[in-house]
Amino acid sequence: MPIGFPSHGQDLSQMGRGPVNPKGLQYYNNLINELIAHGIQPHALLCNYDHPQALEDEYGGWISRKIVKDFTAYADVCFREFGDRVSHWTTVNEPNVFAIGGYDTGMAPPKRCSPPFVFNCSKGNSSSEPYLAAHHMLLAHASTARLYREKYQGEQLGLVGISLYIFQSIPLTNLTADVAANQRAQDFLTGWIADPLMFGDYPSTMKRNVGSRLPEFTNHESKLVKGSFDFIGLIHYNYLYVEDNSVSLKEKNRDFNRDMGVKLYYNLSAYEFEIRPRDLQQILENFKSAYGNPPIYIQENGQKTPRGSSLEDPSRVKYLHAYIGSVLDAIRNGSNTRGYFVWSLWDGLELLDGYESSYGLYYVDLDDPDLKRYPKLSAHWYSHFLKGRGVSLDGIIELEKNLSGVSKDASFSRMISM
């Protein structure tokens, strides 16, 4: 089960450095111990769109190289205090989307952007800050991985990785320009983070289009970042179409999207994502061929539906059945995929829609003071799947007629490991 430090719980340090907050340690020790007591293996995430406000005020957070040292010190505390029970660590959640949303469009924390790319921002520079932020996330990740390997891995035997948000991108047409644009989109959206991790440097397309606004790795940094992972976490929900827009490369004011020279067509607010399991299989097989088949965990995958919709959610069941089947197909074709997480166990606060949409297998009644939870049809199906009862990944979904007879208290907050 994935858990986040500190954005989903108590801050470990109220000021970003200095004495550790004992209430933060107690919170996570209690959480980790309860998970383990119930047979659940925790996978911990160190940073999910959040960092101490004091560091943001002092030096701008991720746009400053200073955060590398502070982040590594924070990770050191987590490894020391929780590493005897946590064996899987993800450093930064989807740094590619985090950098774009937080430092270019300003639609995500810390909401930094600049004209003409404003999304209700009070400060920022959309032309340069996304690249600075992502660069420092990579350096912080690499520094953290080196710390773990040198100080903790020998005794704790754990693993350190980083996650990427992955769209399946498709050329809008078969025209040569759109096919080339699709490759640029892949270089920017995926290669931006994956290439330094695998090869020690950014894609040549990014170097050419971004120029001096793209930070450079020193020889030492390149060696530090390259191979600085034991696994890669992939987050995938849907797809997008790519159209050539090379004319944007001639514009004076440029940001990440204009540097790509493409137009992207997708709808993040759409409900009931189209079921296209082949996309996930292709993504996994592309990673196998392009990046040497690294160990992979699917850290998020699931279907969004309107909040308050029926507990009968056959569309989510079909989605999960199809995508888990695609993971199995990829593994059969040689993908080094190690595990799969459903997003999410229960309906929660979503970054882009608040409480208006839901991904959970359990419905949470926000009008109930006790926030009572109710299992959806997908909860019962997934429980049956994990127990190997009447579910085939190779055939057509058949929801058992007696599914409604499953106990409403059935517990299945588990991860499936392939």
Short mmCIF file of C-alpha atoms in Angstrom, two decimals:
data_model
loop_
_atom_site.label_atom_id
_atom_site.label_comp_id
_atom_site.label_asym_id
_atom_site.label_seq_id
_atom_site.Cartn_x
_atom_site.Cartn_y
_atom_site.Cartn_z
CA MET A 1 0.00 0.00 0.00
CA PRO A 2 1.49 3.41 -0.92
CA ILE A 3 1.79 6.00 1.84
CA GLY A 4 3.10 9.54 1.49
CA PHE A 5 5.48 11.59 3.63
CA PRO A 6 4.52 14.25 4.58
CA SER A 7 1.71 15.38 2.29
CA HIS A 8 -0.74 12.72 3.42
CA GLY A 9 0.00 12.93 7.12
CA GLN A 10 2.01 14.79 9.74
CA ASP A 11 5.02 16.93 8.81
CA LEU A 12 8.25 15.40 10.10
CA SER A 13 9.80 18.85 10.45
CA GLN A 14 7.69 21.95 10.86
CA MET A 15 10.44 24.24 9.56
CA GLY A 16 12.04 21.99 6.93
CA ARG A 17 15.22 21.47 8.93
CA GLY A 18 16.33 21.32 12.55
CA PRO A 19 14.71 19.13 15.26
CA VAL A 20 12.45 16.36 14.05
CA ASN A 21 8.77 16.73 14.92
CA PRO A 22 8.04 13.87 17.39
CA LYS A 23 4.32 13.92 16.50
CA GLY A 24 5.26 13.30 12.88
CA LEU A 25 7.38 10.30 13.85
CA GLN A 26 4.61 8.95 16.06
CA TYR A 27 2.03 9.35 13.30
CA TYR A 28 4.02 7.39 10.74
CA ASN A 29 5.27 4.79 13.20
CA ASN A 30 1.66 4.08 14.18
CA LEU A 31 0.57 3.93 10.54
CA ILE A 32 3.41 1.66 9.44
CA ASN A 33 2.97 -0.66 12.42
CA GLU A 34 -0.76 -1.00 11.79
CA LEU A 35 -0.20 -1.77 8.12
CA ILE A 36 2.34 -4.46 8.91
CA ALA A 37 0.14 -5.89 11.66
CA HIS A 38 -2.53 -6.45 9.02
CA GLY A 39 -0.19 -8.09 6.53
CA ILE A 40 0.27 -5.01 4.36
CA GLN A 41 3.67 -4.10 2.92
CA PRO A 42 4.04 -0.30 2.85
CA HIS A 43 5.63 1.50 -0.10
CA ALA A 44 6.64 4.98 1.05
CA LEU A 45 6.64 8.18 -1.01
CA LEU A 46 8.89 10.96 0.27
CA CYS A 47 7.53 13.93 -1.71
CA ASN A 48 4.11 14.33 -3.31
CA TYR A 49 3.59 17.94 -4.47
CA ASP A 50 4.53 19.28 -1.06
CA HIS A 51 7.47 20.70 0.87
CA PRO A 52 7.80 22.89 3.97
CA GLN A 53 6.56 26.44 3.43
CA ALA A 54 9.64 27.71 5.26
CA LEU A 55 11.87 26.39 2.46
CA GLU A 56 9.61 27.89 -0.18
CA ASP A 57 9.80 31.27 1.56
CA GLU A 58 13.55 31.09 2.16
CA TYR A 59 14.84 30.09 -1.27
CA GLY A 60 11.92 29.13 -3.53
CA GLY A 61 11.84 25.41 -2.82
CA TRP A 62 12.59 23.29 -5.87
CA ILE A 63 13.89 26.14 -8.01
CA SER A 64 16.96 26.33 -5.76
CA ARG A 65 19.82 23.85 -5.59
CA LYS A 66 19.75 24.30 -1.81
CA ILE A 67 16.79 21.92 -1.60
CA VAL A 68 19.00 18.99 -2.61
CA LYS A 69 20.80 19.07 0.74
CA ASP A 70 17.62 19.64 2.76
CA PHE A 71 15.71 16.89 0.94
CA THR A 72 18.56 14.42 1.48
CA ALA A 73 18.63 15.25 5.20
CA TYR A 74 14.86 14.71 5.38
CA ALA A 75 15.18 11.35 3.60
CA ASP A 76 17.94 10.40 6.05
CA VAL A 77 15.48 10.83 8.93
CA CYS A 78 12.89 8.66 7.17
CA PHE A 79 15.38 5.90 6.40
CA ARG A 80 16.71 5.94 9.95
CA GLU A 81 13.32 5.98 11.68
CA PHE A 82 11.23 3.77 9.38
CA GLY A 83 13.66 1.78 7.23
CA ASP A 84 13.56 -1.25 9.51
CA ARG A 85 9.94 -1.78 8.36
CA VAL A 86 9.74 0.02 5.01
CA SER A 87 11.66 -1.59 2.16
CA HIS A 88 10.37 0.38 -0.87
CA TRP A 89 11.02 4.11 -1.12
CA THR A 90 9.91 6.45 -3.91
CA THR A 91 11.64 9.81 -3.68
CA VAL A 92 9.57 12.24 -5.80
CA ASN A 93 6.11 11.65 -7.24
CA GLU A 94 5.80 12.27 -11.01
CA PRO A 95 8.44 15.04 -11.23
CA ASN A 96 7.59 15.60 -14.91
CA VAL A 97 3.97 16.59 -14.22
CA PHE A 98 4.92 18.22 -10.90
CA ALA A 99 7.37 20.55 -12.64
CA ILE A 100 4.91 21.47 -15.41
CA GLY A 101 1.89 21.98 -13.16
CA GLY A 102 3.74 23.67 -10.33
CA TYR A 103 6.20 25.86 -12.23
CA ASP A 104 4.85 26.42 -15.77
CA THR A 105 1.04 26.42 -15.86
CA GLY A 106 0.68 27.11 -12.14
CA MET A 107 -2.30 24.79 -11.83
CA ALA A 108 -0.65 22.74 -9.07
CA PRO A 109 1.33 23.59 -5.92
CA PRO A 110 3.35 25.74 -5.42
CA LYS A 111 1.47 27.61 -8.21
CA ARG A 112 4.38 29.42 -9.81
CA CYS A 113 4.03 30.79 -13.37
CA SER A 114 4.41 33.98 -15.37
CA PRO A 115 2.64 35.91 -18.19
CA PRO A 116 1.41 34.91 -20.69
CA PHE A 117 1.07 31.48 -19.08
CA VAL A 118 -0.75 32.67 -15.95
CA PHE A 119 -3.00 30.40 -13.91
CA ASN A 120 -3.70 32.76 -11.01
CA CYS A 121 -0.02 32.94 -9.99
CA SER A 122 1.66 35.67 -7.95
CA LYS A 123 5.26 34.75 -8.82
CA GLY A 124 7.36 32.53 -11.04
CA ASN A 125 8.97 32.21 -14.48
CA SER A 126 7.30 29.70 -16.79
CA SER A 127 10.15 29.80 -19.29
CA SER A 128 12.88 28.60 -16.94
CA GLU A 129 11.52 27.36 -13.61
CA PRO A 130 10.02 24.05 -14.81
CA TYR A 131 13.46 22.99 -15.99
CA LEU A 132 15.18 24.20 -12.82
CA ALA A 133 12.65 22.41 -10.59
CA ALA A 134 12.90 19.10 -12.45
CA HIS A 135 16.71 19.34 -12.51
CA HIS A 136 16.85 19.76 -8.75
CA MET A 137 14.33 16.95 -8.24
CA LEU A 138 16.63 14.65 -10.20
CA LEU A 139 19.67 15.76 -8.19
CA ALA A 140 17.77 15.38 -4.90
CA HIS A 141 16.60 11.94 -5.93
CA ALA A 142 20.12 10.89 -6.91
CA SER A 143 21.62 12.27 -3.71
CA THR A 144 18.98 10.42 -1.68
CA ALA A 145 19.57 7.16 -3.55
CA ARG A 146 23.33 7.43 -2.95
CA LEU A 147 22.73 8.09 0.76
CA TYR A 148 20.52 5.02 1.05
CA ARG A 149 22.94 2.79 -0.81
CA GLU A 150 25.95 3.92 1.21
CA LYS A 151 24.37 4.10 4.66
CA TYR A 152 21.28 1.89 4.85
CA GLN A 153 20.80 -0.57 2.00
CA GLY A 154 23.34 -3.09 3.22
CA GLU A 155 21.45 -3.59 6.48
CA GLN A 156 17.86 -2.72 5.54
CA LEU A 157 17.95 -4.40 2.10
CA GLY A 158 15.42 -1.94 0.71
CA LEU A 159 14.96 -0.31 -2.69
CA VAL A 160 14.83 3.32 -3.86
CA GLY A 161 13.03 4.57 -6.95
CA ILE A 162 11.28 7.55 -8.53
CA SER A 163 7.96 7.77 -10.39
CA LEU A 164 6.85 9.13 -13.76
CA TYR A 165 3.43 10.10 -15.08
CA ILE A 166 3.11 8.43 -18.48
CA PHE A 167 0.58 9.28 -21.17
CA GLN A 168 0.27 7.04 -24.19
CA SER A 169 0.78 9.60 -26.95
CA ILE A 170 -0.59 9.09 -30.45
CA PRO A 171 0.09 11.18 -33.58
CA LEU A 172 -3.08 13.03 -34.57
CA THR A 173 -2.54 12.00 -38.20
CA ASN A 174 -0.12 9.89 -40.19
CA LEU A 175 1.53 12.99 -41.59
CA THR A 176 5.29 13.06 -41.14
CA ALA A 177 5.08 16.29 -39.13
CA ASP A 178 2.67 14.79 -36.58
CA VAL A 179 4.72 11.59 -36.26
CA ALA A 180 7.83 13.69 -35.57
CA ALA A 181 5.85 15.83 -33.13
CA ASN A 182 4.80 12.71 -31.25
CA GLN A 183 8.45 11.75 -30.77
CA ARG A 184 9.22 15.25 -29.47
CA ALA A 185 6.34 14.92 -27.03
CA GLN A 186 7.77 11.63 -25.77
CA ASP A 187 11.22 13.20 -25.38
CA PHE A 188 9.79 16.05 -23.34
CA LEU A 189 7.13 14.25 -21.31
CA THR A 190 9.02 11.03 -20.56
CA GLY A 191 12.64 11.40 -21.68
CA TRP A 192 12.98 14.59 -19.62
CA ILE A 193 13.20 12.43 -16.49
CA ALA A 194 13.90 8.93 -17.80
CA ASP A 195 16.88 9.78 -20.01
CA PRO A 196 19.01 11.30 -17.22
CA LEU A 197 18.20 8.30 -15.01
CA MET A 198 19.15 5.82 -17.71
CA PHE A 199 21.80 7.65 -19.74
CA GLY A 200 22.96 10.54 -17.55
CA ASP A 201 21.69 13.42 -19.72
CA TYR A 202 18.63 15.09 -21.22
CA PRO A 203 17.31 14.16 -24.69
CA SER A 204 19.02 15.97 -27.55
CA THR A 205 15.62 17.32 -28.65
CA MET A 206 15.24 19.15 -25.35
CA LYS A 207 18.77 20.53 -25.50
CA ARG A 208 18.16 21.88 -28.97
CA ASN A 209 14.70 23.38 -28.34
CA VAL A 210 15.21 24.73 -24.82
CA GLY A 211 18.80 25.88 -25.18
CA SER A 212 20.42 27.69 -22.27
CA ARG A 213 17.22 27.55 -20.18
CA LEU A 214 17.80 23.81 -19.73
CA PRO A 215 20.29 23.22 -16.87
CA GLU A 216 23.35 21.13 -17.63
CA PHE A 217 24.66 18.20 -15.60
CA THR A 218 28.32 18.31 -14.65
CA ASN A 219 30.25 15.11 -15.26
CA HIS A 220 29.93 14.28 -11.56
CA GLU A 221 26.19 14.96 -11.52
CA SER A 222 25.66 12.90 -14.66
CA LYS A 223 27.35 9.91 -13.06
CA LEU A 224 25.38 10.48 -9.86
CA VAL A 225 21.98 10.56 -11.61
CA LYS A 226 22.62 7.76 -14.10
CA GLY A 227 21.46 4.46 -12.62
CA SER A 228 20.33 6.09 -9.36
CA PHE A 229 17.31 3.82 -8.93
CA ASP A 230 16.37 0.28 -8.02
CA PHE A 231 12.97 0.61 -9.69
CA ILE A 232 10.89 3.05 -11.72
CA GLY A 233 7.31 3.83 -10.69
CA LEU A 234 4.89 4.47 -13.56
CA ILE A 235 1.57 6.31 -13.27
CA HIS A 236 -0.87 5.84 -16.14
CA TYR A 237 -4.54 6.60 -16.69
CA ASN A 238 -5.24 7.77 -20.22
CA TYR A 239 -3.87 8.89 -23.57
CA LEU A 240 -3.47 12.01 -25.67
CA TYR A 241 -3.19 12.96 -29.33
CA VAL A 242 -0.22 14.97 -30.59
CA GLU A 243 -0.28 17.48 -33.43
CA ASP A 244 2.69 19.35 -34.87
CA ASN A 245 2.96 22.99 -33.82
CA SER A 246 6.56 23.77 -34.77
CA VAL A 247 5.61 27.39 -35.29
CA SER A 248 5.62 27.82 -31.50
CA LEU A 249 9.41 27.42 -31.55
CA LYS A 250 9.60 30.81 -33.26
CA GLU A 251 7.65 32.58 -30.50
CA LYS A 252 9.53 35.02 -28.29
CA ASN A 253 7.83 33.94 -25.08
CA ARG A 254 8.32 30.24 -24.59
CA ASP A 255 7.42 27.71 -21.93
CA PHE A 256 7.54 23.91 -21.69
CA ASN A 257 4.60 23.33 -24.05
CA ARG A 258 5.88 25.77 -26.66
CA ASP A 259 9.35 24.29 -26.43
CA MET A 260 7.86 20.93 -27.44
CA GLY A 261 6.46 22.48 -30.60
CA VAL A 262 3.27 20.43 -30.37
CA LYS A 263 -0.41 20.68 -29.54
CA LEU A 264 -1.71 18.11 -27.08
CA TYR A 265 -5.33 16.97 -27.06
CA TYR A 266 -6.58 15.38 -23.87
CA ASN A 267 -9.21 15.96 -21.21
CA LEU A 268 -8.12 15.37 -17.63
CA SER A 269 -11.61 16.18 -16.33
CA ALA A 270 -13.36 13.51 -18.40
CA TYR A 271 -15.17 10.85 -16.40
CA GLU A 272 -14.94 7.13 -16.97
CA PHE A 273 -11.64 7.10 -18.86
CA GLU A 274 -11.85 5.15 -22.06
CA ILE A 275 -10.70 1.58 -21.57
CA ARG A 276 -7.56 1.15 -23.68
CA PRO A 277 -5.47 -1.51 -21.91
CA ARG A 278 -3.20 -1.96 -24.92
CA ASP A 279 -1.78 1.50 -24.12
CA LEU A 280 -0.36 0.34 -20.79
CA GLN A 281 1.08 -2.80 -22.35
CA GLN A 282 2.80 -0.72 -25.03
CA ILE A 283 4.18 1.69 -22.43
CA LEU A 284 5.72 -1.19 -20.48
CA GLU A 285 7.14 -2.79 -23.59
CA ASN A 286 8.51 0.57 -24.78
CA PHE A 287 10.35 0.95 -21.47
CA LYS A 288 11.75 -2.53 -21.95
CA SER A 289 13.13 -1.71 -25.39
CA ALA A 290 14.15 1.95 -24.89
CA TYR A 291 15.49 1.84 -21.35
CA GLY A 292 16.94 -1.61 -20.81
CA ASN A 293 13.92 -3.20 -19.09
CA PRO A 294 14.26 -1.69 -15.59
CA PRO A 295 12.23 -3.03 -12.65
CA ILE A 296 8.83 -1.26 -12.74
CA TYR A 297 5.94 -0.79 -10.36
CA ILE A 298 2.63 0.52 -11.71
CA GLN A 299 2.11 2.94 -8.83
CA GLU A 300 -1.19 4.43 -10.00
CA ASN A 301 -3.84 3.17 -12.40
CA GLY A 302 -7.60 3.42 -12.11
CA GLN A 303 -10.80 4.96 -13.38
CA LYS A 304 -12.33 8.31 -12.46
CA THR A 305 -16.09 8.56 -11.94
CA PRO A 306 -18.35 11.35 -10.65
CA ARG A 307 -18.51 11.53 -6.89
CA GLY A 308 -21.70 10.12 -5.41
CA SER A 309 -22.34 7.76 -8.30
CA SER A 310 -23.73 4.32 -7.55
CA LEU A 311 -21.83 1.76 -5.52
CA GLU A 312 -22.42 -0.45 -8.55
CA ASP A 313 -19.41 0.51 -10.71
CA PRO A 314 -19.08 -2.16 -13.42
CA SER A 315 -17.12 0.29 -15.59
CA ARG A 316 -14.35 0.42 -12.99
CA VAL A 317 -14.37 -3.37 -12.74
CA LYS A 318 -13.98 -3.63 -16.53
CA TYR A 319 -11.21 -1.02 -16.46
CA LEU A 320 -9.21 -2.79 -13.74
CA HIS A 321 -9.75 -6.21 -15.27
CA ALA A 322 -8.52 -5.00 -18.65
CA TYR A 323 -5.49 -3.07 -17.39
CA ILE A 324 -4.31 -5.77 -15.00
CA GLY A 325 -4.61 -8.14 -17.95
CA SER A 326 -2.45 -5.81 -20.04
CA VAL A 327 0.23 -5.87 -17.32
CA LEU A 328 0.19 -9.65 -17.41
CA ASP A 329 0.52 -9.60 -21.21
CA ALA A 330 3.51 -7.27 -20.93
CA ILE A 331 5.15 -9.54 -18.36
CA ARG A 332 4.63 -12.51 -20.66
CA ASN A 333 6.42 -10.48 -23.33
CA GLY A 334 9.39 -9.93 -21.04
CA SER A 335 8.56 -6.72 -19.15
CA ASN A 336 10.30 -6.51 -15.77
CA THR A 337 7.14 -5.27 -14.05
CA ARG A 338 7.15 -6.17 -10.34
CA GLY A 339 3.84 -4.88 -9.01
CA TYR A 340 0.59 -3.00 -9.54
CA PHE A 341 -1.34 -0.51 -7.37
CA VAL A 342 -4.95 0.49 -7.89
CA TRP A 343 -5.68 4.18 -7.45
CA SER A 344 -7.25 4.23 -5.05
CA LEU A 345 -8.37 2.26 -2.03
CA TRP A 346 -11.01 4.83 -1.09
CA ASP A 347 -12.40 8.06 -2.51
CA GLY A 348 -10.31 11.03 -1.41
CA LEU A 349 -9.31 14.60 -2.17
CA GLU A 350 -8.02 14.73 -5.75
CA LEU A 351 -5.40 17.26 -6.84
CA LEU A 352 -7.32 18.50 -9.89
CA ASP A 353 -10.99 18.08 -8.90
CA GLY A 354 -11.16 18.13 -5.11
CA TYR A 355 -14.09 15.95 -4.03
CA GLU A 356 -15.98 16.18 -7.32
CA SER A 357 -14.51 12.98 -8.72
CA SER A 358 -13.67 9.60 -7.26
CA TYR A 359 -11.26 6.79 -8.01
CA GLY A 360 -11.81 4.67 -4.91
CA LEU A 361 -12.88 1.09 -4.47
CA TYR A 362 -14.61 2.34 -1.33
CA TYR A 363 -17.06 5.23 -1.17
CA VAL A 364 -16.51 7.68 1.71
CA ASP A 365 -19.59 9.43 3.11
CA LEU A 366 -18.36 12.98 3.70
CA ASP A 367 -21.65 13.90 5.37
CA ASP A 368 -21.07 11.31 8.07
CA PRO A 369 -19.04 12.63 11.04
CA ASP A 370 -17.30 9.27 11.17
CA LEU A 371 -16.61 9.32 7.40
CA LYS A 372 -18.13 5.85 7.04
CA ARG A 373 -16.87 3.85 4.09
CA TYR A 374 -18.88 1.57 1.83
CA PRO A 375 -17.41 -1.03 -0.55
CA LYS A 376 -18.27 -0.63 -4.22
CA LEU A 377 -18.77 -3.48 -6.65
CA SER A 378 -15.14 -2.97 -7.67
CA ALA A 379 -14.04 -3.59 -4.07
CA HIS A 380 -15.70 -6.99 -4.04
CA TRP A 381 -14.32 -7.82 -7.48
CA TYR A 382 -10.78 -6.84 -6.54
CA SER A 383 -10.98 -8.82 -3.32
CA HIS A 384 -12.04 -11.87 -5.32
CA PHE A 385 -9.26 -11.25 -7.80
CA LEU A 386 -6.58 -11.06 -5.09
CA LYS A 387 -7.89 -14.30 -3.61
CA GLY A 388 -7.97 -15.98 -7.03
CA ARG A 389 -11.70 -16.66 -6.91
CA GLY A 390 -13.54 -16.97 -10.21
CA VAL A 391 -11.61 -14.27 -12.07
CA SER A 392 -9.73 -14.95 -15.31
CA LEU A 393 -7.29 -12.45 -16.77
CA ASP A 394 -7.44 -14.16 -20.15
CA GLY A 395 -11.17 -14.28 -20.66
CA ILE A 396 -14.20 -12.01 -20.59
CA ILE A 397 -15.24 -10.47 -17.29
CA GLU A 398 -17.94 -12.46 -15.56
CA LEU A 399 -19.19 -10.89 -12.38
CA GLU A 400 -20.33 -13.72 -10.17
CA LYS A 401 -24.03 -13.68 -9.45
CA ASN A 402 -23.42 -14.16 -5.75
CA LEU A 403 -20.98 -11.23 -5.55
CA SER A 404 -23.51 -9.20 -3.58
CA GLY A 405 -23.34 -11.83 -0.89
CA VAL A 406 -19.73 -11.02 -0.05
CA SER A 407 -19.37 -9.49 3.41
CA LYS A 408 -19.60 -5.70 3.39
CA ASP A 409 -16.67 -5.72 5.80
CA ALA A 410 -14.35 -7.57 3.43
CA SER A 411 -10.87 -6.16 3.71
CA PHE A 412 -8.46 -6.02 0.83
CA SER A 413 -6.18 -3.03 1.30
CA ARG A 414 -3.36 -4.97 -0.33
CA MET A 415 -1.02 -4.59 -3.22
CA ILE A 416 -0.81 -7.22 -5.90
CA SER A 417 2.73 -8.28 -6.64
CA MET A 418 3.35 -9.94 -9.98
#
